[in-house]
mmCIF file with all atom_site columns, C-alpha atoms in Angstrom:
data_model
loop_
_atom_site.group_PDB
_atom_site.id
_atom_site.type_symbol
_atom_site.label_atom_id
_atom_site.label_alt_id
_atom_site.label_comp_id
_atom_site.label_asym_id
_atom_site.label_entity_id
_atom_site.label_seq_id
_atom_site.pdbx_PDB_ins_code
_atom_site.Cartn_x
_atom_site.Cartn_y
_atom_site.Cartn_z
_atom_site.occupancy
_atom_site.B_iso_or_equiv
_atom_site.pdbx_formal_charge
_atom_site.auth_seq_id
_atom_site.auth_comp_id
_atom_site.auth_asym_id
_atom_site.auth_atom_id
_atom_site.pdbx_PDB_model_num
ATOM 1   C CA . MET A 1 1   ? 75.716  147.764 111.505 1.00 43.00 ? 5   MET A CA 1
ATOM 2   C CA . SER A 1 2   ? 78.295  145.114 110.811 1.00 45.00 ? 6   SER A CA 1
ATOM 3   C CA . GLU A 1 3   ? 78.729  143.417 107.290 1.00 49.00 ? 7   GLU A CA 1
ATOM 4   C CA . VAL A 1 4   ? 78.539  139.522 107.269 1.00 45.00 ? 8   VAL A CA 1
ATOM 5   C CA . THR A 1 5   ? 80.567  138.060 104.503 1.00 45.00 ? 9   THR A CA 1
ATOM 6   C CA . ALA A 1 6   ? 78.983  134.937 102.700 1.00 47.00 ? 10  ALA A CA 1
ATOM 7   C CA . VAL A 1 7   ? 80.738  132.075 102.389 1.00 50.00 ? 11  VAL A CA 1
ATOM 8   C CA . ARG A 1 8   ? 80.237  130.049 98.932  1.00 59.00 ? 12  ARG A CA 1
ATOM 9   C CA . ALA A 1 9   ? 80.800  126.306 99.846  1.00 66.00 ? 13  ALA A CA 1
ATOM 10  C CA . SER A 1 10  ? 80.436  123.570 97.048  1.00 67.00 ? 14  SER A CA 1
ATOM 11  C CA . ALA A 1 11  ? 79.689  119.854 97.407  1.00 63.00 ? 15  ALA A CA 1
ATOM 12  C CA . PRO A 1 12  ? 83.030  117.687 97.354  1.00 67.00 ? 16  PRO A CA 1
ATOM 13  C CA . LYS A 1 13  ? 83.700  115.936 93.831  1.00 68.00 ? 17  LYS A CA 1
ATOM 14  C CA . ASN A 1 14  ? 83.907  112.227 94.947  1.00 67.00 ? 18  ASN A CA 1
ATOM 15  C CA . ASN A 1 15  ? 85.454  111.534 91.833  1.00 77.00 ? 19  ASN A CA 1
ATOM 16  C CA . LYS A 1 16  ? 88.753  109.613 92.759  1.00 88.00 ? 20  LYS A CA 1
ATOM 17  C CA . GLY A 1 17  ? 88.131  106.941 94.762  1.00 94.00 ? 21  GLY A CA 1
ATOM 18  C CA . ALA A 1 18  ? 89.088  106.140 98.522  1.00 96.00 ? 22  ALA A CA 1
ATOM 19  C CA . ALA A 1 19  ? 91.750  107.614 100.718 1.00 97.00 ? 23  ALA A CA 1
ATOM 20  C CA . SER A 1 20  ? 93.167  106.523 104.105 1.00 98.00 ? 24  SER A CA 1
ATOM 21  C CA . ILE A 1 21  ? 94.368  108.724 106.645 1.00 98.00 ? 25  ILE A CA 1
ATOM 22  C CA . VAL A 1 22  ? 96.184  106.791 109.592 1.00 96.00 ? 26  VAL A CA 1
ATOM 23  C CA . PHE A 1 23  ? 96.720  108.547 112.645 1.00 96.00 ? 27  PHE A CA 1
ATOM 24  C CA . PHE A 1 24  ? 99.231  106.962 115.333 1.00 92.00 ? 28  PHE A CA 1
ATOM 25  C CA . TYR A 1 25  ? 100.499 108.737 117.673 1.00 92.00 ? 29  TYR A CA 1
ATOM 26  C CA . MET A 1 26  ? 100.896 107.899 121.492 1.00 87.00 ? 30  MET A CA 1
ATOM 27  C CA . GLY A 1 27  ? 103.497 109.988 122.605 1.00 78.00 ? 31  GLY A CA 1
ATOM 28  C CA . ASP A 1 28  ? 104.699 107.742 125.672 1.00 70.00 ? 32  ASP A CA 1
ATOM 29  C CA . SER A 1 29  ? 108.172 106.834 126.652 1.00 62.00 ? 33  SER A CA 1
ATOM 30  C CA . LYS A 1 30  ? 110.435 104.938 124.191 1.00 64.00 ? 34  LYS A CA 1
ATOM 31  C CA . TYR A 1 31  ? 109.653 101.328 125.900 1.00 56.00 ? 35  TYR A CA 1
ATOM 32  C CA . THR A 1 32  ? 106.408 101.642 125.729 1.00 58.00 ? 36  THR A CA 1
ATOM 33  C CA . THR A 1 33  ? 106.559 102.883 122.042 1.00 58.00 ? 37  THR A CA 1
ATOM 34  C CA . LEU A 1 34  ? 108.519 99.882  121.482 1.00 52.00 ? 38  LEU A CA 1
ATOM 35  C CA . PHE A 1 35  ? 105.289 97.843  122.027 1.00 52.00 ? 39  PHE A CA 1
ATOM 36  C CA . GLN A 1 36  ? 102.979 99.931  120.351 1.00 56.00 ? 40  GLN A CA 1
ATOM 37  C CA . GLU A 1 37  ? 104.838 99.583  117.457 1.00 59.00 ? 41  GLU A CA 1
ATOM 38  C CA . THR A 1 38  ? 103.861 96.144  116.956 1.00 63.00 ? 42  THR A CA 1
ATOM 39  C CA . THR A 1 39  ? 100.750 97.332  115.693 1.00 73.00 ? 43  THR A CA 1
ATOM 40  C CA . LYS A 1 40  ? 100.253 96.196  112.238 1.00 77.00 ? 44  LYS A CA 1
ATOM 41  C CA . LEU A 1 41  ? 98.882  99.571  110.083 1.00 86.00 ? 45  LEU A CA 1
ATOM 42  C CA . LYS A 1 42  ? 98.813  97.667  107.089 1.00 86.00 ? 46  LYS A CA 1
ATOM 43  C CA . LYS A 1 43  ? 95.027  96.580  107.692 1.00 88.00 ? 47  LYS A CA 1
ATOM 44  C CA . ALA A 1 44  ? 93.929  100.323 107.344 1.00 91.00 ? 48  ALA A CA 1
ATOM 45  C CA . MET A 1 45  ? 96.049  100.959 104.737 1.00 93.00 ? 49  MET A CA 1
ATOM 46  C CA . GLU A 1 46  ? 95.184  98.305  101.955 1.00 92.00 ? 50  GLU A CA 1
ATOM 47  C CA . GLY A 1 47  ? 92.748  98.723  99.243  1.00 94.00 ? 51  GLY A CA 1
ATOM 48  C CA . TYR A 1 48  ? 93.062  102.657 98.921  1.00 97.00 ? 52  TYR A CA 1
ATOM 49  C CA . LYS A 1 49  ? 93.897  104.664 96.057  1.00 97.00 ? 53  LYS A CA 1
ATOM 50  C CA . LYS A 1 50  ? 95.740  107.241 98.222  1.00 98.00 ? 54  LYS A CA 1
ATOM 51  C CA . ILE A 1 51  ? 97.289  106.701 102.002 1.00 97.00 ? 55  ILE A CA 1
ATOM 52  C CA . ILE A 1 52  ? 98.505  109.274 104.191 1.00 98.00 ? 56  ILE A CA 1
ATOM 53  C CA . LEU A 1 53  ? 100.117 108.239 107.182 1.00 96.00 ? 57  LEU A CA 1
ATOM 54  C CA . LEU A 1 54  ? 100.760 110.579 110.135 1.00 95.00 ? 58  LEU A CA 1
ATOM 55  C CA . LYS A 1 55  ? 103.259 108.722 112.370 1.00 92.00 ? 59  LYS A CA 1
ATOM 56  C CA . HIS A 1 56  ? 106.687 109.451 113.979 1.00 86.00 ? 60  HIS A CA 1
ATOM 57  C CA . ASN A 1 57  ? 109.674 107.074 113.145 1.00 77.00 ? 61  ASN A CA 1
ATOM 58  C CA . THR A 1 58  ? 111.035 106.827 116.841 1.00 63.00 ? 62  THR A CA 1
ATOM 59  C CA . THR A 1 59  ? 111.852 102.813 116.548 1.00 55.00 ? 63  THR A CA 1
ATOM 60  C CA . ASP A 1 60  ? 114.947 101.501 115.766 1.00 51.00 ? 64  ASP A CA 1
ATOM 61  C CA . SER A 1 61  ? 114.682 99.380  112.238 1.00 51.00 ? 65  SER A CA 1
ATOM 62  C CA . ILE A 1 62  ? 115.670 96.215  113.779 1.00 52.00 ? 66  ILE A CA 1
ATOM 63  C CA . LEU A 1 63  ? 112.292 96.448  116.527 1.00 49.00 ? 67  LEU A CA 1
ATOM 64  C CA . ASP A 1 64  ? 110.104 98.305  114.313 1.00 52.00 ? 68  ASP A CA 1
ATOM 65  C CA . PHE A 1 65  ? 107.563 95.815  113.003 1.00 53.00 ? 69  PHE A CA 1
ATOM 66  C CA . SER A 1 66  ? 105.394 98.084  111.188 1.00 58.00 ? 70  SER A CA 1
ATOM 67  C CA . GLU A 1 67  ? 108.423 99.417  108.954 1.00 63.00 ? 71  GLU A CA 1
ATOM 68  C CA . ALA A 1 68  ? 107.330 97.479  105.810 1.00 71.00 ? 72  ALA A CA 1
ATOM 69  C CA . ASP A 1 69  ? 103.677 99.613  106.455 1.00 76.00 ? 73  ASP A CA 1
ATOM 70  C CA . GLU A 1 70  ? 105.519 102.573 106.384 1.00 79.00 ? 74  GLU A CA 1
ATOM 71  C CA . LYS A 1 71  ? 106.498 101.871 103.131 1.00 84.00 ? 75  LYS A CA 1
ATOM 72  C CA . LEU A 1 72  ? 102.896 101.603 101.627 1.00 90.00 ? 76  LEU A CA 1
ATOM 73  C CA . ALA A 1 73  ? 102.000 105.294 102.239 1.00 93.00 ? 77  ALA A CA 1
ATOM 74  C CA . ASP A 1 74  ? 101.861 108.049 99.628  1.00 95.00 ? 78  ASP A CA 1
ATOM 75  C CA . VAL A 1 75  ? 102.553 110.491 102.325 1.00 96.00 ? 79  VAL A CA 1
ATOM 76  C CA . PHE A 1 76  ? 104.677 109.502 105.746 1.00 93.00 ? 80  PHE A CA 1
ATOM 77  C CA . THR A 1 77  ? 104.619 112.547 107.924 1.00 95.00 ? 81  THR A CA 1
ATOM 78  C CA . LYS A 1 78  ? 104.348 113.998 111.129 1.00 96.00 ? 82  LYS A CA 1
ATOM 79  C CA . PRO A 1 79  ? 100.855 113.164 113.775 1.00 97.00 ? 83  PRO A CA 1
ATOM 80  C CA . THR A 1 80  ? 100.360 117.186 114.288 1.00 98.00 ? 84  THR A CA 1
ATOM 81  C CA . LYS A 1 81  ? 97.032  118.930 114.420 1.00 98.00 ? 85  LYS A CA 1
ATOM 82  C CA . ALA A 1 82  ? 98.094  121.254 111.409 1.00 98.00 ? 86  ALA A CA 1
ATOM 83  C CA . ASN A 1 83  ? 99.067  117.704 109.227 1.00 98.00 ? 87  ASN A CA 1
ATOM 84  C CA . PHE A 1 84  ? 95.689  116.095 110.433 1.00 98.00 ? 88  PHE A CA 1
ATOM 85  C CA . PHE A 1 85  ? 93.529  118.529 109.300 1.00 98.00 ? 89  PHE A CA 1
ATOM 86  C CA . LYS A 1 86  ? 95.674  119.584 106.172 1.00 98.00 ? 90  LYS A CA 1
ATOM 87  C CA . TYR A 1 87  ? 95.545  116.187 104.844 1.00 98.00 ? 91  TYR A CA 1
ATOM 88  C CA . ILE A 1 88  ? 91.596  115.387 105.426 1.00 98.00 ? 92  ILE A CA 1
ATOM 89  C CA . ILE A 1 89  ? 91.174  118.847 103.515 1.00 97.00 ? 93  ILE A CA 1
ATOM 90  C CA . ASP A 1 90  ? 93.230  118.030 100.444 1.00 97.00 ? 94  ASP A CA 1
ATOM 91  C CA . LEU A 1 91  ? 91.980  114.887 100.261 1.00 97.00 ? 95  LEU A CA 1
ATOM 92  C CA . ALA A 1 92  ? 88.336  116.258 100.427 1.00 97.00 ? 96  ALA A CA 1
ATOM 93  C CA . THR A 1 93  ? 89.171  118.969 97.390  1.00 95.00 ? 97  THR A CA 1
ATOM 94  C CA . GLU A 1 94  ? 91.221  116.321 95.566  1.00 95.00 ? 98  GLU A CA 1
ATOM 95  C CA . GLY A 1 95  ? 87.959  114.296 95.241  1.00 95.00 ? 99  GLY A CA 1
ATOM 96  C CA . TYR A 1 96  ? 88.529  111.467 97.852  1.00 97.00 ? 100 TYR A CA 1
ATOM 97  C CA . MET A 1 97  ? 86.192  109.757 99.874  1.00 97.00 ? 101 MET A CA 1
ATOM 98  C CA . ILE A 1 98  ? 88.022  109.504 103.011 1.00 98.00 ? 102 ILE A CA 1
ATOM 99  C CA . ASP A 1 99  ? 88.179  106.554 105.925 1.00 98.00 ? 103 ASP A CA 1
ATOM 100 C CA . ILE A 1 100 ? 90.285  107.806 109.085 1.00 98.00 ? 104 ILE A CA 1
ATOM 101 C CA . TYR A 1 101 ? 91.715  105.675 111.507 1.00 97.00 ? 105 TYR A CA 1
ATOM 102 C CA . ILE A 1 102 ? 92.785  106.986 114.913 1.00 96.00 ? 106 ILE A CA 1
ATOM 103 C CA . TRP A 1 103 ? 95.263  105.293 117.424 1.00 92.00 ? 107 TRP A CA 1
ATOM 104 C CA . SER A 1 104 ? 96.143  107.578 119.985 1.00 93.00 ? 108 SER A CA 1
ATOM 105 C CA . HIS A 1 105 ? 95.350  108.056 123.613 1.00 93.00 ? 109 HIS A CA 1
ATOM 106 C CA . GLY A 1 106 ? 92.303  109.925 124.525 1.00 94.00 ? 110 GLY A CA 1
ATOM 107 C CA . THR A 1 107 ? 90.171  111.710 127.091 1.00 95.00 ? 111 THR A CA 1
ATOM 108 C CA . LYS A 1 108 ? 86.772  113.059 126.567 1.00 96.00 ? 112 LYS A CA 1
ATOM 109 C CA . ASN A 1 109 ? 86.025  115.009 123.621 1.00 97.00 ? 113 ASN A CA 1
ATOM 110 C CA . ASP A 1 110 ? 89.577  115.070 122.278 1.00 97.00 ? 114 ASP A CA 1
ATOM 111 C CA . PHE A 1 111 ? 92.550  112.875 121.436 1.00 97.00 ? 115 PHE A CA 1
ATOM 112 C CA . ARG A 1 112 ? 96.735  113.282 121.692 1.00 95.00 ? 116 ARG A CA 1
ATOM 113 C CA . CYS A 1 113 ? 98.892  114.409 118.623 1.00 96.00 ? 117 CYS A CA 1
ATOM 114 C CA . SER A 1 114 ? 102.177 115.872 118.525 1.00 96.00 ? 118 SER A CA 1
ATOM 115 C CA . THR A 1 115 ? 103.512 119.057 118.161 1.00 95.00 ? 119 THR A CA 1
ATOM 116 C CA . GLY A 1 116 ? 106.046 117.662 115.731 1.00 93.00 ? 120 GLY A CA 1
ATOM 117 C CA . THR A 1 117 ? 108.192 116.566 118.593 1.00 91.00 ? 121 THR A CA 1
ATOM 118 C CA . PHE A 1 118 ? 107.652 112.877 119.875 1.00 86.00 ? 122 PHE A CA 1
ATOM 119 C CA . GLY A 1 119 ? 106.923 113.286 123.574 1.00 82.00 ? 123 GLY A CA 1
ATOM 120 C CA . ASP A 1 120 ? 105.523 116.786 123.297 1.00 89.00 ? 124 ASP A CA 1
ATOM 121 C CA . ASN A 1 121 ? 101.751 116.535 123.175 1.00 94.00 ? 125 ASN A CA 1
ATOM 122 C CA . ASP A 1 122 ? 98.908  118.423 121.899 1.00 96.00 ? 126 ASP A CA 1
ATOM 123 C CA . LEU A 1 123 ? 95.653  117.679 121.704 1.00 97.00 ? 127 LEU A CA 1
ATOM 124 C CA . ILE A 1 124 ? 92.450  117.332 118.834 1.00 98.00 ? 128 ILE A CA 1
ATOM 125 C CA . THR A 1 125 ? 89.349  118.275 120.249 1.00 98.00 ? 129 THR A CA 1
ATOM 126 C CA . VAL A 1 126 ? 85.877  118.485 119.177 1.00 98.00 ? 130 VAL A CA 1
ATOM 127 C CA . ASP A 1 127 ? 86.030  122.239 118.956 1.00 98.00 ? 131 ASP A CA 1
ATOM 128 C CA . ASP A 1 128 ? 89.121  121.483 116.561 1.00 98.00 ? 132 ASP A CA 1
ATOM 129 C CA . ILE A 1 129 ? 87.197  118.955 114.432 1.00 98.00 ? 133 ILE A CA 1
ATOM 130 C CA . LYS A 1 130 ? 83.772  121.632 114.133 1.00 98.00 ? 134 LYS A CA 1
ATOM 131 C CA . ASP A 1 131 ? 86.075  124.592 113.578 1.00 98.00 ? 135 ASP A CA 1
ATOM 132 C CA . GLN A 1 132 ? 89.150  123.430 111.151 1.00 98.00 ? 136 GLN A CA 1
ATOM 133 C CA . LEU A 1 133 ? 86.310  120.969 109.232 1.00 98.00 ? 137 LEU A CA 1
ATOM 134 C CA . SER A 1 134 ? 83.677  123.610 108.765 1.00 97.00 ? 138 SER A CA 1
ATOM 135 C CA . PRO A 1 135 ? 82.300  125.100 105.574 1.00 95.00 ? 139 PRO A CA 1
ATOM 136 C CA . SER A 1 136 ? 84.237  128.462 106.400 1.00 94.00 ? 140 SER A CA 1
ATOM 137 C CA . LYS A 1 137 ? 87.372  127.020 106.495 1.00 94.00 ? 141 LYS A CA 1
ATOM 138 C CA . THR A 1 138 ? 87.177  124.009 104.063 1.00 95.00 ? 142 THR A CA 1
ATOM 139 C CA . LYS A 1 139 ? 84.599  125.938 101.514 1.00 93.00 ? 143 LYS A CA 1
ATOM 140 C CA . LEU A 1 140 ? 83.061  122.461 100.977 1.00 93.00 ? 144 LEU A CA 1
ATOM 141 C CA . THR A 1 141 ? 79.715  121.866 102.399 1.00 92.00 ? 145 THR A CA 1
ATOM 142 C CA . CYS A 1 142 ? 80.428  118.829 104.123 1.00 92.00 ? 146 CYS A CA 1
ATOM 143 C CA . MET A 1 143 ? 83.430  116.788 104.548 1.00 97.00 ? 147 MET A CA 1
ATOM 144 C CA . PRO A 1 144 ? 83.170  113.409 102.406 1.00 97.00 ? 148 PRO A CA 1
ATOM 145 C CA . ILE A 1 145 ? 84.592  111.245 105.292 1.00 98.00 ? 149 ILE A CA 1
ATOM 146 C CA . ARG A 1 146 ? 83.066  107.553 104.911 1.00 97.00 ? 150 ARG A CA 1
ATOM 147 C CA . MET A 1 147 ? 84.377  106.359 108.164 1.00 97.00 ? 151 MET A CA 1
ATOM 148 C CA . VAL A 1 148 ? 86.309  107.210 111.554 1.00 98.00 ? 152 VAL A CA 1
ATOM 149 C CA . TYR A 1 149 ? 87.658  104.416 113.502 1.00 97.00 ? 153 TYR A CA 1
ATOM 150 C CA . GLN A 1 150 ? 88.823  105.626 116.766 1.00 95.00 ? 154 GLN A CA 1
ATOM 151 C CA . ILE A 1 151 ? 90.310  103.173 119.585 1.00 91.00 ? 155 ILE A CA 1
ATOM 152 C CA . ASN A 1 152 ? 91.588  106.460 121.612 1.00 93.00 ? 156 ASN A CA 1
ATOM 153 C CA . CYS A 1 153 ? 90.010  106.159 124.928 1.00 93.00 ? 157 CYS A CA 1
ATOM 154 C CA . TYR A 1 154 ? 86.444  107.750 125.281 1.00 95.00 ? 158 TYR A CA 1
ATOM 155 C CA . GLY A 1 155 ? 86.255  108.208 121.526 1.00 94.00 ? 159 GLY A CA 1
ATOM 156 C CA . GLN A 1 156 ? 82.543  107.655 121.270 1.00 95.00 ? 160 GLN A CA 1
ATOM 157 C CA . THR A 1 157 ? 82.296  111.596 123.112 1.00 97.00 ? 161 THR A CA 1
ATOM 158 C CA . MET A 1 158 ? 83.848  112.845 119.584 1.00 97.00 ? 162 MET A CA 1
ATOM 159 C CA . ASN A 1 159 ? 81.134  110.742 117.452 1.00 97.00 ? 163 ASN A CA 1
ATOM 160 C CA . ASP A 1 160 ? 79.037  113.952 116.754 1.00 97.00 ? 164 ASP A CA 1
ATOM 161 C CA . ALA A 1 161 ? 81.436  116.392 115.828 1.00 98.00 ? 165 ALA A CA 1
ATOM 162 C CA . TRP A 1 162 ? 82.611  114.008 113.305 1.00 98.00 ? 166 TRP A CA 1
ATOM 163 C CA . LYS A 1 163 ? 78.837  113.078 111.794 1.00 97.00 ? 167 LYS A CA 1
ATOM 164 C CA . SER A 1 164 ? 78.297  116.851 112.204 1.00 97.00 ? 168 SER A CA 1
ATOM 165 C CA . VAL A 1 165 ? 81.241  117.803 109.735 1.00 97.00 ? 169 VAL A CA 1
ATOM 166 C CA . GLY A 1 166 ? 79.890  114.856 107.159 1.00 96.00 ? 170 GLY A CA 1
ATOM 167 C CA . ALA A 1 167 ? 81.322  111.439 108.279 1.00 97.00 ? 171 ALA A CA 1
ATOM 168 C CA . LYS A 1 168 ? 78.578  108.586 107.302 1.00 97.00 ? 172 LYS A CA 1
ATOM 169 C CA . VAL A 1 169 ? 79.802  106.074 110.241 1.00 97.00 ? 173 VAL A CA 1
ATOM 170 C CA . VAL A 1 170 ? 82.296  106.643 113.158 1.00 97.00 ? 174 VAL A CA 1
ATOM 171 C CA . ALA A 1 171 ? 82.993  104.083 115.399 1.00 95.00 ? 175 ALA A CA 1
ATOM 172 C CA . GLY A 1 172 ? 84.449  104.974 118.783 1.00 92.00 ? 176 GLY A CA 1
ATOM 173 C CA . THR A 1 173 ? 85.418  103.144 122.059 1.00 90.00 ? 177 THR A CA 1
ATOM 174 C CA . ARG A 1 174 ? 82.706  103.983 124.887 1.00 89.00 ? 178 ARG A CA 1
ATOM 175 C CA . TYR A 1 175 ? 85.202  104.260 127.973 1.00 89.00 ? 179 TYR A CA 1
ATOM 176 C CA . VAL A 1 176 ? 88.898  102.845 128.079 1.00 88.00 ? 180 VAL A CA 1
ATOM 177 C CA . ASN A 1 177 ? 90.341  101.077 125.250 1.00 74.00 ? 181 ASN A CA 1
ATOM 178 C CA . PHE A 1 178 ? 92.851  98.604  126.103 1.00 61.00 ? 182 PHE A CA 1
ATOM 179 C CA . TYR A 1 179 ? 93.048  96.741  122.595 1.00 59.00 ? 183 TYR A CA 1
#
């Protein structure tokens, strides 16, 4: 007979206010990236107690229209799968309510992330969300996610996964999103 170990999960604290995680990664060519860098991330960063920006710094300063936005972040690091889940869990255990903004390419049930090197791509899947944010991994009964805003194509195919881990509101594009 196998032994089952019970995981004692607790409710998140939610006493520090709201935090923002801005995930920005397309992983396209340098030329396409130049145009994508015109996206103003500031709107997803204003009014939060803590801001995490997951984005590569690939564009020269003179051409990078979002560089000023980068300075608003408390943490500015690479948009990898490990960083994405690390910062969601960190913010939750620190007591923040979390808003997540995802700018990325996507297909049904996943969106693109970086392996750590720009252009070397990986995926964050529905199964990754359910697994990495589960009570057995986080020790929390649910994640204190207020909102997930996804512009990745077919983002709506990930809505149920986000809600299953505790997200209150989720918006995802129905089909292909072209801003």
